[in-house]
Short mmCIF file of C-alpha atoms in Angstrom, two decimals:
data_model
loop_
_atom_site.label_atom_id
_atom_site.label_comp_id
_atom_site.label_asym_id
_atom_site.label_seq_id
_atom_site.Cartn_x
_atom_site.Cartn_y
_atom_site.Cartn_z
CA MET A 1 30.74 -37.63 23.45
CA ASN A 2 27.71 -39.09 24.63
CA ARG A 3 24.75 -40.03 22.80
CA LYS A 4 22.69 -37.15 24.33
CA ALA A 5 25.29 -34.60 22.99
CA ILE A 6 25.47 -36.09 19.46
CA LEU A 7 21.73 -35.93 19.46
CA CYS A 8 21.56 -32.34 20.45
CA VAL A 9 24.22 -31.22 17.82
CA LEU A 10 22.27 -33.03 15.33
CA TYR A 11 18.79 -31.59 15.99
CA ALA A 12 20.26 -28.17 16.28
CA THR A 13 21.90 -28.58 13.03
CA LEU A 14 18.44 -29.84 11.35
CA LEU A 15 16.93 -26.53 12.73
CA ILE A 16 19.39 -24.31 11.47
CA ILE A 17 20.20 -25.59 8.15
CA PRO A 18 16.52 -25.18 6.47
CA ALA A 19 16.43 -21.23 7.62
CA PRO A 20 18.54 -19.91 4.53
CA ILE A 21 17.10 -22.13 2.24
CA LEU A 22 13.49 -20.99 3.39
CA GLY A 23 14.34 -17.62 3.39
CA ARG A 24 15.39 -17.51 -0.55
CA VAL A 25 12.00 -19.31 -1.52
CA VAL A 26 10.11 -16.96 0.68
CA ALA A 27 12.06 -13.91 -0.74
CA LYS A 28 11.43 -15.47 -4.26
CA LYS A 29 7.29 -15.58 -3.58
CA LYS A 30 7.24 -12.12 -2.46
CA GLU A 31 8.92 -11.15 -5.62
CA GLU A 32 6.68 -12.95 -7.82
CA LYS A 33 3.83 -11.54 -6.01
CA ARG A 34 4.66 -8.06 -5.98
CA TYR A 35 4.11 -7.97 -9.80
CA ALA A 36 1.51 -10.12 -10.31
CA ALA A 37 -1.25 -7.45 -10.37
CA VAL A 38 0.72 -5.09 -12.88
CA TYR A 39 -0.94 -5.32 -16.35
CA PRO A 40 1.01 -3.85 -19.31
CA ILE A 41 0.96 -0.06 -19.10
CA ALA A 42 -0.91 0.56 -22.11
CA ALA A 43 -3.92 -1.02 -19.96
CA TYR A 44 -3.82 1.73 -17.62
CA ALA A 45 -3.61 4.77 -20.02
CA GLY A 46 -5.56 8.02 -18.94
CA MET A 47 -6.93 5.86 -16.07
CA THR A 48 -6.97 6.84 -12.36
CA VAL A 49 -6.03 3.98 -10.04
CA SER A 50 -5.74 3.24 -6.33
CA LEU A 51 -2.41 4.04 -4.49
CA PRO A 52 -1.05 0.62 -4.45
CA VAL A 53 -1.50 -0.04 -8.08
CA PHE A 54 0.23 3.14 -8.95
CA LEU A 55 3.13 2.77 -6.84
CA ALA A 56 3.54 -0.85 -8.31
CA LEU A 57 3.26 1.06 -11.76
CA VAL A 58 6.05 3.46 -10.83
CA ALA A 59 8.07 0.75 -9.50
CA ALA A 60 7.82 -1.33 -12.56
CA TYR A 61 8.04 1.05 -15.43
CA GLY A 62 9.09 4.20 -13.85
CA ALA A 63 7.76 7.49 -13.24
CA TRP A 64 8.32 8.93 -16.73
CA THR A 65 6.42 6.63 -18.23
CA VAL A 66 3.64 6.61 -15.74
CA ALA A 67 3.28 10.24 -16.26
CA ARG A 68 3.73 9.99 -20.15
CA TYR A 69 0.77 7.57 -20.38
CA HIS A 70 -1.15 9.98 -17.96
CA ILE A 71 -1.97 7.87 -15.29
CA ARG A 72 -3.03 9.16 -12.00
CA SER A 73 -3.52 7.85 -8.49
CA ARG A 74 -6.68 8.18 -6.70
CA SER A 75 -7.46 11.36 -4.59
CA ASN A 76 -7.08 11.33 -1.14
CA SER A 77 -10.49 11.21 -0.13
CA HIS A 78 -10.90 9.41 2.92
CA ASN A 79 -12.89 9.63 6.02
CA CYS A 80 -12.19 12.11 9.28
CA ALA A 81 -13.28 12.97 12.46
CA ASN A 82 -14.21 9.49 13.77
CA ASN A 83 -15.96 8.43 10.35
CA ARG A 84 -18.36 11.22 10.45
CA GLY A 85 -16.72 13.49 7.69
CA TRP A 86 -14.71 13.18 4.53
CA CYS A 87 -11.12 14.64 3.38
CA ARG A 88 -11.79 16.80 0.61
CA PRO A 89 -9.71 19.82 -1.26
CA ASN A 90 -13.11 21.86 -1.05
CA CYS A 91 -16.40 21.20 1.11
CA PHE A 92 -19.40 20.78 -0.49
CA ARG A 93 -22.89 22.60 -0.15
CA GLY A 94 -24.30 21.76 3.30
CA GLU A 95 -20.91 20.76 4.70
CA TYR A 96 -18.57 22.91 6.99
CA HIS A 97 -14.87 22.86 7.48
CA ASP A 98 -14.18 21.02 10.64
CA TRP A 99 -10.73 22.55 12.02
CA TYR A 100 -10.19 20.21 14.67
CA HIS A 101 -10.11 17.00 12.84
CA SER A 102 -8.25 18.53 9.58
CA SER A 103 -4.95 17.33 11.05
CA THR A 104 -5.59 13.76 9.47
CA CYS A 105 -6.39 15.03 5.86
CA GLY A 106 -3.14 16.42 5.38
CA SER A 107 -3.51 19.23 2.77
CA TYR A 108 -7.39 18.55 2.49
CA LYS A 109 -9.93 19.92 4.75
CA CYS A 110 -12.08 17.84 7.19
CA CYS A 111 -15.61 18.37 5.44
CA ARG A 112 -18.77 17.26 7.96
CA TYR A 113 -22.34 17.46 7.36
CA ARG A 114 -24.26 20.38 9.43
#
């Protein structure tokens, strides 16, 4: 083999070898980062938490433990109708139920101001 072929094989090997090592390091960092925001379960007792925290608690402690401590996820109150309304179970006084945009709210109603 000539010098050029040897250098090509050497550089290709140097490019391929670190991939599994870097993959293990990245996976380990992601695993550590996943549980970094979860405090002991007693700190959340009786609270309403955001959905990512709720899912992290269920993954870390299990659904039965989360239910036993009366931890709930935040309600599905988000905007609808191009940021002109809110998804709610019932509309407040002075609002009307927008049937056209309610598909983005799931089981809730799209409530818009009159």
